[in-house]
CSV table of C-alpha atoms in Angstrom, one decimal:
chain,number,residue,atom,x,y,z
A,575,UNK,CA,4.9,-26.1,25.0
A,576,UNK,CA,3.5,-23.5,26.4
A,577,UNK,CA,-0.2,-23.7,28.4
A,578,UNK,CA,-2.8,-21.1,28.0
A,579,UNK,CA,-5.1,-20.8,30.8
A,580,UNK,CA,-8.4,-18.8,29.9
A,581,UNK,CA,-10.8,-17.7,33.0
A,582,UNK,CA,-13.6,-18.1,33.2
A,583,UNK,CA,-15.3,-20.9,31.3
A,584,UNK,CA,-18.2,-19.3,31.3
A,585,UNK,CA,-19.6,-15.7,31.6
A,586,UNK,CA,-23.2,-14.9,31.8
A,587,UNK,CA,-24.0,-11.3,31.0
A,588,UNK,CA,-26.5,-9.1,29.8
A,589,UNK,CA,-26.4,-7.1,26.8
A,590,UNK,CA,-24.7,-3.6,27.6
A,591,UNK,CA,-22.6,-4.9,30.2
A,592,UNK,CA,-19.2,-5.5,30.4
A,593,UNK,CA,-17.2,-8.6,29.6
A,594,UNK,CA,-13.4,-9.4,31.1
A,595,UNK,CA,-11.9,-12.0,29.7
A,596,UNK,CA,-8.6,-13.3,31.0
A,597,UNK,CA,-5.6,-15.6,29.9
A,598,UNK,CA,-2.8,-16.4,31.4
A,599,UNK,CA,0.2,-18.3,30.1
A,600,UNK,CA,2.7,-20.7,31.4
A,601,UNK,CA,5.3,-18.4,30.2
A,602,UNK,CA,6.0,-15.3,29.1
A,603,UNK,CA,4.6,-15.0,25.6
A,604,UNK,CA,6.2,-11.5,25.3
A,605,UNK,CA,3.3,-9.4,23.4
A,606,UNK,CA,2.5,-12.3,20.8
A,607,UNK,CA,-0.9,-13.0,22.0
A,608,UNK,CA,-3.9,-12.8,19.6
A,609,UNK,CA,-8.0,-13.4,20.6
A,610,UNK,CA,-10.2,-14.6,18.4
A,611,UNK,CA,-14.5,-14.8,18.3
A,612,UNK,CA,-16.3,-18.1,17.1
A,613,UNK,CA,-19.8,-18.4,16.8
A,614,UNK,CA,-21.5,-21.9,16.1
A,615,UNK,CA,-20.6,-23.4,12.7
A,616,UNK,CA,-18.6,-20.6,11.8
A,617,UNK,CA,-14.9,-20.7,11.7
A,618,UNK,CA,-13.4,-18.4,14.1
A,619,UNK,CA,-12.3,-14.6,13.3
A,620,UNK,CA,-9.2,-12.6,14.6
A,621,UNK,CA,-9.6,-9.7,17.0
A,622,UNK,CA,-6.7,-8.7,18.3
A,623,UNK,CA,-2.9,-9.5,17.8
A,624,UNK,CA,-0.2,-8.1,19.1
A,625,UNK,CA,-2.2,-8.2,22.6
A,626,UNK,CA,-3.9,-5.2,21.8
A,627,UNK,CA,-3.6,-4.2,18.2
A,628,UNK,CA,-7.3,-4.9,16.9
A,629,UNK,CA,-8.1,-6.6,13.4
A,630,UNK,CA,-9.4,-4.7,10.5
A,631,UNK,CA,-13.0,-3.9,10.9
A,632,UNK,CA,-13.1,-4.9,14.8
A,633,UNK,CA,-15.6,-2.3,16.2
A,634,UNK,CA,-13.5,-0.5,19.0
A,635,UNK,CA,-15.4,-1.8,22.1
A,636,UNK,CA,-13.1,-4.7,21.5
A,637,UNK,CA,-9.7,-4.1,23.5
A,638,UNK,CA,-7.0,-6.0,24.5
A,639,UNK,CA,-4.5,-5.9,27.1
A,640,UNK,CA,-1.2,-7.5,28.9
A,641,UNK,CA,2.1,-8.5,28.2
A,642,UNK,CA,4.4,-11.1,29.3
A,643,UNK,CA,2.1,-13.9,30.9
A,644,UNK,CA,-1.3,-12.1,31.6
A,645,UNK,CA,-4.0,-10.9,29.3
A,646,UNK,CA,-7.2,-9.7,29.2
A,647,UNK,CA,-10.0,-9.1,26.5
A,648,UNK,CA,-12.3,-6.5,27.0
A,649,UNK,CA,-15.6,-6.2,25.6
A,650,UNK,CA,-16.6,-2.7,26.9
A,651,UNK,CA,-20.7,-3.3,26.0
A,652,UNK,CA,-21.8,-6.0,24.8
A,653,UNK,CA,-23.7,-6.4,21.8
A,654,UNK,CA,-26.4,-9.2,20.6
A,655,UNK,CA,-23.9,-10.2,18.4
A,656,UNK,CA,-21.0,-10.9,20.6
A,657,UNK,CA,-22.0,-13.5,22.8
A,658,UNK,CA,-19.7,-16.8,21.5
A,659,UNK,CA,-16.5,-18.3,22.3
A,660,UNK,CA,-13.8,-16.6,22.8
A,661,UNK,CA,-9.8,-18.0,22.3
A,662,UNK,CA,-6.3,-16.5,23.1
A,663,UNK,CA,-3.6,-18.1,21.4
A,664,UNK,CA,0.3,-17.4,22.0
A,665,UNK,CA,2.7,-16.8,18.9
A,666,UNK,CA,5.8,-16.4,20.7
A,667,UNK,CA,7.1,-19.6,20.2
A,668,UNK,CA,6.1,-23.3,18.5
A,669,UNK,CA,3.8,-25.2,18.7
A,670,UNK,CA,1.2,-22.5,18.6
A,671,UNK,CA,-1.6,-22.9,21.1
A,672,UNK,CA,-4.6,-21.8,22.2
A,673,UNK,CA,-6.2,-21.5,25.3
A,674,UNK,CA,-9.4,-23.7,26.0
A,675,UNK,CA,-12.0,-21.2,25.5
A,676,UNK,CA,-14.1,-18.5,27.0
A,677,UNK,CA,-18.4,-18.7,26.2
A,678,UNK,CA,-20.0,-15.6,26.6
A,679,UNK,CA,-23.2,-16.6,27.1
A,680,UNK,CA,-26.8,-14.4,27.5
A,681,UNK,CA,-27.8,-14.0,31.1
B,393,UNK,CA,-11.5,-9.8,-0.5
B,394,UNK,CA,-9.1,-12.8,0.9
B,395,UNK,CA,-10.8,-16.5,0.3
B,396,UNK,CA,-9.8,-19.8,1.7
B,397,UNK,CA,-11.8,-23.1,0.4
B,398,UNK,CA,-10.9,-26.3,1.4
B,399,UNK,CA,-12.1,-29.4,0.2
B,400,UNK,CA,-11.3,-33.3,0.9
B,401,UNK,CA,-12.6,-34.0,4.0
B,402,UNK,CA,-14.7,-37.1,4.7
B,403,UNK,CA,-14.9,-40.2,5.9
B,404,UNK,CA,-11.8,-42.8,6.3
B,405,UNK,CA,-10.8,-45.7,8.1
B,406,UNK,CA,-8.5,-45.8,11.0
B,407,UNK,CA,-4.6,-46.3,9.1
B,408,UNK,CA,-6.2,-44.7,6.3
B,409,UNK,CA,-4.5,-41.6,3.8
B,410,UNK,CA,-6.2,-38.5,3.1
B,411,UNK,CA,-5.1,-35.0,1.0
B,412,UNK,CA,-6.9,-31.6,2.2
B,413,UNK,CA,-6.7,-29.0,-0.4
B,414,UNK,CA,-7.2,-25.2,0.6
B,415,UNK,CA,-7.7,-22.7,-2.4
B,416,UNK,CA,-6.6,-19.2,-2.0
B,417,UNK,CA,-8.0,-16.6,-3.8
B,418,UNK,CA,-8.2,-12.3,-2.9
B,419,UNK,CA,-4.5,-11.5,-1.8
B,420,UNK,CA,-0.9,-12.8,-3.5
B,421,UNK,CA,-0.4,-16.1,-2.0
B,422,UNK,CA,2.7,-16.5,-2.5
B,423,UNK,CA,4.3,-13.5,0.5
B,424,UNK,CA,2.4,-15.0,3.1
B,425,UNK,CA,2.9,-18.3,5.8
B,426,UNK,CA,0.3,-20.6,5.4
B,427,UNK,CA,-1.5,-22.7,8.9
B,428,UNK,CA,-3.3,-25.5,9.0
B,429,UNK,CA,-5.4,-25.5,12.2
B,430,UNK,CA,-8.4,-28.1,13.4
B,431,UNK,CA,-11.0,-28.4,15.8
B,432,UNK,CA,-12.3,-31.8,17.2
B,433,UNK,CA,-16.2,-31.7,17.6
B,434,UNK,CA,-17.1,-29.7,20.6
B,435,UNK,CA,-13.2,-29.1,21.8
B,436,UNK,CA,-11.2,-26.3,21.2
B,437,UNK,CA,-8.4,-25.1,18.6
B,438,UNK,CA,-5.3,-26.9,17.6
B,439,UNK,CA,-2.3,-25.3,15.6
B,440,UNK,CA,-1.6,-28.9,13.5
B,441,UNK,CA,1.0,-27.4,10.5
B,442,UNK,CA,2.5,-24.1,9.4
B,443,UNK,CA,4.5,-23.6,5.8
B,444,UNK,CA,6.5,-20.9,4.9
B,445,UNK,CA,6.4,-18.7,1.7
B,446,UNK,CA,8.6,-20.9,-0.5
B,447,UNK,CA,7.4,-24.1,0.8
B,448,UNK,CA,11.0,-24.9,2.4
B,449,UNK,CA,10.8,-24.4,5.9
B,450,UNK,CA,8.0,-26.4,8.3
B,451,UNK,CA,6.9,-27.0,11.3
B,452,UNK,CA,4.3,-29.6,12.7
B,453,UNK,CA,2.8,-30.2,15.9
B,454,UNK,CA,4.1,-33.1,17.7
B,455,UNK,CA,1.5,-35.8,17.4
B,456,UNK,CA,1.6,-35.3,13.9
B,457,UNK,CA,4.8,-35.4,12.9
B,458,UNK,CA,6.0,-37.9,10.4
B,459,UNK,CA,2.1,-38.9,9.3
B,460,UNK,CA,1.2,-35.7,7.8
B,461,UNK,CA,3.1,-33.4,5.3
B,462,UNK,CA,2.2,-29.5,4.7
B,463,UNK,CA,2.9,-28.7,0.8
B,464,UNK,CA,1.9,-25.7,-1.4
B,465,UNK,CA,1.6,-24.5,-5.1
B,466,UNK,CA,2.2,-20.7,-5.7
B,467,UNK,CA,1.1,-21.3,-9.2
B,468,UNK,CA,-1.9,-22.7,-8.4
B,469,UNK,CA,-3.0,-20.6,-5.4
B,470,UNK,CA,-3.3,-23.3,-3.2
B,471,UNK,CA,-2.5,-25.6,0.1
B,472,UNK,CA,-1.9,-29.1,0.8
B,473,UNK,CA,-2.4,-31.5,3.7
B,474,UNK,CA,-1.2,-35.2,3.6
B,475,UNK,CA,-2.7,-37.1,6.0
B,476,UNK,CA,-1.9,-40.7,6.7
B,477,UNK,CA,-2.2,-43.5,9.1
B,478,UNK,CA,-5.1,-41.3,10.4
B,479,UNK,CA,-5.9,-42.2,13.8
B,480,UNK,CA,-9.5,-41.9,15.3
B,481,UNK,CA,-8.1,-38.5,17.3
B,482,UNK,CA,-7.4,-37.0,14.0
B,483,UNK,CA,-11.5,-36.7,13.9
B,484,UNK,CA,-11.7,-32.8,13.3
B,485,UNK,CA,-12.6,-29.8,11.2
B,486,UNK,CA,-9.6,-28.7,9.6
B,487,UNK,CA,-9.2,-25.0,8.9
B,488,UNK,CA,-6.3,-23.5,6.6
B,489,UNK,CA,-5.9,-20.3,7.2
B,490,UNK,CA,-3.3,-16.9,6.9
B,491,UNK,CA,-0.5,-16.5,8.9
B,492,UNK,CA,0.5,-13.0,9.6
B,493,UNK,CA,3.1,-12.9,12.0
B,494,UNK,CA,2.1,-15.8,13.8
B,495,UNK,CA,-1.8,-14.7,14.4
B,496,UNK,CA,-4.4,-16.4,12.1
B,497,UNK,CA,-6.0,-13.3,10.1
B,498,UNK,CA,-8.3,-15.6,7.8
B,499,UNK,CA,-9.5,-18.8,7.8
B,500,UNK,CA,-11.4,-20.8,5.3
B,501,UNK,CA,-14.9,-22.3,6.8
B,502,UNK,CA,-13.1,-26.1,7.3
B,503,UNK,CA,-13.6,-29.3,5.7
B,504,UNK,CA,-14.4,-31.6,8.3
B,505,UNK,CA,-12.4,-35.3,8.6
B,506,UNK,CA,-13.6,-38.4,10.6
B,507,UNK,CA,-11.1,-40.7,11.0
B,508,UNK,CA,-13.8,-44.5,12.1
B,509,UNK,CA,-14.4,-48.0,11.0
């Protein structure tokens, strides 16, 4: 199985800044890497797959980077709206899994 | 617009069965892999099930296998979970959701399960 690290736990910003998110995997994982956003009671939504293709409707200060065993999500400024959880999950082989999370919380 | 509705969740006994449902409605069902996915309250994300197209190849995470069974009905639009001897660690909200390619694209909004005496 493979493990997906996410750093850090938790990152306190303000809006307008800039939020790096990383995730690193036990093994290579190739490109088949996706992030996803959840928000409270909400089920979570894809951002990116393919490590850096983004989702439909995914406003473009959402990027994605990496290959192989490190990634990074990049929220270039942040909006109101984006502070929540944040997951990578691997495709590249069964069982899928997901890393343990990134909050992006209000500073 | 694609939707995903599940329904069946709710309260059972430890050792007790269960059947999720997911209904899918906005895109042609039947071309795309189908995931079942959960979340224990306050943890993260688990992959649990995934189902392909024709409902003949499977696969299931490990500390589910040979309780629960993934199933499907093209005709009626819709996605199965069999749960049984449920153990209190089954305790989740389970999501169905779209499998393109291996990323999740949609997900219904879950049907949560608690698994207690």
């Amino acid at each position: 199985e493979i493990v997906l690290t996410q750093s850090p736990g938790t990152l306190s910003l303000s809006p307008g800044e800039r939020a790096t998110l990383s995730c690193r995997a036990s093994q290579s994982v190739r490109n088949y890497l996706a992030w996803y956003q959840q928000k409270p009671g909400q089920a979570p939504r894809l951002l990116i797959s393919g490590a850096s293709s983004r989702a439909t409707g995914i406003p473009d200060r959402f990027s994605g980077s990496g290959s192989g065993t490190d990634f990074t999500l990049t929220i270039s400024r942040l909006e109101p709206e984006d502070f929540a959880v944040y997951y990578c999950q691997q495709y590249g082989s069964l069982p899928r899994t997901f890393g343990q999370g990134t909050k992006v919380a209000i500073k | 617009e694609v939707q995903l509705l599940e329904s069946g969740g709710g309260l059972v006994q430890p050792g007790g069965s269960l059947r999720l449902s997911c209904a899918a409605s906005g895109f042609t069902f039947s071309n795309d892999w189908m995931t079942w996915l959960r979340q224990a309250p306050g943890k993260g994300l688990e992959w649990v099930a995934n189902l392909n197209q024709g409902g003949s190849e499977k696969y299931f995470l490990d500390s589910v296998k040979g309780r629960f069974t993934i199933s499907r009905d093209n005709a009626k639009n819709s996605l199965y979970l069999q749960m049984s001897s449920l153990r209190v660690e089954d305790t989740a909200v389970y999501y169905c959701a779209r499998d393109f390619k291996g990323a999740f694209d949609s997900w219904g909004q879950g049907t949560l399960v608690t698994v207690s005496s």
